[in-house]
mmCIF file of C-alpha atoms in Angstrom:
data_model
loop_
_atom_site.group_PDB
_atom_site.id
_atom_site.type_symbol
_atom_site.label_atom_id
_atom_site.label_comp_id
_atom_site.label_asym_id
_atom_site.label_seq_id
_atom_site.Cartn_x
_atom_site.Cartn_y
_atom_site.Cartn_z
ATOM 1 C CA MET A 8 88.427 42.523 -15.374
ATOM 2 C CA ALA A 9 88.684 44.859 -11.901
ATOM 3 C CA GLY A 10 85.380 44.515 -11.691
ATOM 4 C CA TRP A 11 84.688 40.976 -11.865
ATOM 5 C CA GLY A 12 87.114 39.904 -9.097
ATOM 6 C CA ASN A 13 85.264 42.886 -6.788
ATOM 7 C CA HIS A 14 81.855 41.045 -7.795
ATOM 8 C CA ARG A 15 83.268 37.869 -7.036
ATOM 9 C CA ASN A 16 84.496 38.545 -3.576
ATOM 10 C CA ASN A 17 81.233 40.565 -2.733
ATOM 11 C CA ARG A 18 79.562 37.243 -3.358
ATOM 12 C CA GLY A 19 81.953 35.325 -1.457
ATOM 13 C CA GLY A 20 81.242 37.786 1.514
ATOM 14 C CA THR A 21 77.481 37.304 0.922
ATOM 15 C CA GLU A 22 77.398 33.369 1.177
ATOM 16 C CA ASP A 23 79.735 33.887 4.182
ATOM 17 C CA MET A 24 76.436 36.110 5.573
ATOM 18 C CA LEU A 25 73.834 33.645 4.393
ATOM 19 C CA ASP A 26 75.851 30.655 5.833
ATOM 20 C CA ARG A 27 76.116 32.372 9.251
ATOM 21 C CA GLU A 28 72.618 33.345 9.071
ATOM 22 C CA ASN A 29 71.638 29.441 8.667
ATOM 23 C CA GLN A 30 73.858 28.587 11.497
ATOM 24 C CA GLN A 31 72.205 30.666 13.890
ATOM 25 C CA LEU A 32 69.103 29.547 12.661
ATOM 26 C CA THR A 33 70.016 26.018 12.585
ATOM 27 C CA ASP A 34 71.206 26.357 16.145
ATOM 28 C CA ASN A 35 67.742 27.915 17.473
ATOM 29 C CA LEU A 36 65.911 25.125 15.996
ATOM 30 C CA ALA A 37 68.411 22.335 17.793
ATOM 31 C CA GLY A 38 67.608 24.599 20.898
ATOM 32 C CA LYS A 39 63.852 24.236 20.691
ATOM 33 C CA VAL A 40 64.003 20.777 19.485
ATOM 34 C CA SER A 41 65.915 19.596 22.474
ATOM 35 C CA ARG A 42 63.296 21.540 24.928
ATOM 36 C CA LEU A 43 60.558 20.130 23.294
ATOM 37 C CA LYS A 44 62.294 16.714 23.737
ATOM 38 C CA LEU A 45 62.703 17.655 27.436
ATOM 39 C CA LEU A 46 59.154 18.985 27.637
ATOM 40 C CA ALA A 47 57.863 15.345 25.995
ATOM 41 C CA LEU A 48 60.001 13.384 28.422
ATOM 42 C CA ASP A 49 58.558 15.338 31.590
ATOM 43 C CA MET A 50 55.321 14.626 30.094
ATOM 44 C CA GLU A 51 55.906 10.958 30.101
ATOM 45 C CA LEU A 52 57.113 10.570 33.363
ATOM 46 C CA GLU A 53 54.263 12.729 34.957
ATOM 47 C CA THR A 54 51.984 10.374 33.030
ATOM 48 C CA LYS A 55 53.308 7.248 34.202
ATOM 49 C CA ASP A 56 53.346 8.789 37.703
ATOM 50 C CA GLN A 57 49.637 9.335 37.207
ATOM 51 C CA ASN A 58 48.781 6.356 36.228
ATOM 52 C CA ARG A 59 50.633 4.552 39.148
ATOM 53 C CA TYR A 60 48.600 7.307 41.219
ATOM 54 C CA MET A 61 45.152 5.995 39.850
ATOM 55 C CA ASN A 62 45.831 2.209 39.875
ATOM 56 C CA GLY A 63 46.429 2.718 43.538
ATOM 57 C CA MET A 64 43.208 4.611 43.898
ATOM 58 C CA ASP A 65 41.680 1.556 41.909
ATOM 59 C CA THR A 66 42.813 -0.987 44.556
ATOM 60 C CA ASP A 67 41.670 1.514 47.654
ATOM 61 C CA PHE A 68 38.112 2.001 46.037
ATOM 62 C CA ASP A 69 37.912 -1.595 45.782
ATOM 63 C CA SER A 70 38.659 -2.453 49.266
ATOM 64 C CA ALA A 71 36.175 0.874 50.150
ATOM 65 C CA THR A 72 33.425 -1.038 48.143
ATOM 66 C CA GLY A 73 34.011 -3.956 49.673
ATOM 67 C CA LEU A 74 33.941 -2.328 53.359
ATOM 68 C CA LEU A 75 30.859 -0.521 52.752
ATOM 69 C CA SER A 76 29.016 -3.484 50.870
ATOM 70 C CA GLY A 77 29.548 -5.710 54.081
ATOM 71 C CA SER A 78 28.341 -2.485 56.278
ATOM 72 C CA MET A 79 25.285 -1.828 54.135
ATOM 73 C CA LYS A 80 24.421 -5.964 54.475
ATOM 74 C CA ARG A 81 25.179 -5.867 58.331
ATOM 75 C CA VAL A 82 22.711 -2.821 58.717
ATOM 76 C CA THR A 83 20.078 -4.234 56.418
ATOM 77 C CA HIS A 84 19.860 -7.861 58.124
ATOM 78 C CA MET A 85 19.664 -5.497 62.019
ATOM 79 C CA VAL A 86 16.592 -3.632 60.497
ATOM 80 C CA GLY A 87 15.296 -6.778 59.248
ATOM 81 C CA ALA A 88 15.683 -8.543 62.638
ATOM 82 C CA ALA A 89 14.727 -5.640 64.699
ATOM 83 C CA GLY A 90 11.399 -4.648 63.698
ATOM 84 C CA SER A 91 10.120 -4.090 66.874
ATOM 85 C CA ASN A 92 12.996 -2.039 68.132
ATOM 86 C CA ARG A 93 12.138 1.541 67.145
ATOM 87 C CA ARG A 94 14.516 2.970 70.102
ATOM 88 C CA LEU A 95 17.692 1.024 68.471
ATOM 89 C CA MET A 96 17.094 2.512 65.331
ATOM 90 C CA CYS A 97 16.362 5.714 66.341
ATOM 91 C CA TYR A 98 19.707 6.033 68.635
ATOM 92 C CA LEU A 99 21.435 4.687 65.470
ATOM 93 C CA ILE A 100 19.827 7.242 63.167
ATOM 94 C CA LEU A 101 20.990 9.653 65.546
ATOM 95 C CA ALA A 102 24.429 8.638 66.131
ATOM 96 C CA LEU A 103 25.241 8.441 62.339
ATOM 97 C CA VAL A 104 23.625 11.698 61.670
ATOM 98 C CA GLY A 105 25.614 13.291 64.877
ATOM 99 C CA GLY A 106 29.024 11.577 63.211
ATOM 100 C CA PHE A 107 28.344 13.152 59.870
ATOM 101 C CA VAL A 108 27.509 16.799 60.997
ATOM 102 C CA LEU A 109 30.892 16.370 63.586
ATOM 103 C CA ILE A 110 32.858 15.280 60.589
ATOM 104 C CA TYR A 111 31.557 18.057 58.773
ATOM 105 C CA TYR A 112 32.570 20.676 61.527
ATOM 106 C CA ILE A 113 35.973 19.262 61.393
ATOM 107 C CA VAL A 114 36.762 19.184 58.322
ATOM 108 C CA LEU A 115 35.527 22.945 57.869
ATOM 109 C CA SER A 116 37.242 24.230 60.645
ATOM 110 C CA PHE A 117 40.961 22.667 59.266
ATOM 111 C CA ARG A 118 39.787 24.174 55.793
ATOM 112 C CA THR A 119 39.788 27.650 57.263
#
């Protein structure tokens, strides 16, 4: 009978050890789940910010498209109306090329 009681106490110790191990694993899992939840919330906030940014860019591109199409219409009209005035066209082309080269060097100098 003495062996039966000793075996019973040993079983209780094993159950306590398994219970502690399960509790530790449960706590670890809960920590990982909470980290994943925080990560998902951060991703949601970042996605919303990026969507707002993209909507703003869409508006900017629409306004730039309107501005450029109006400029292109004016240049096309000027080319059609000034068919005989080649000197003005050469000056305009040189000014545009020079402006682009100047902007290129300015951007290049700020980049380095």
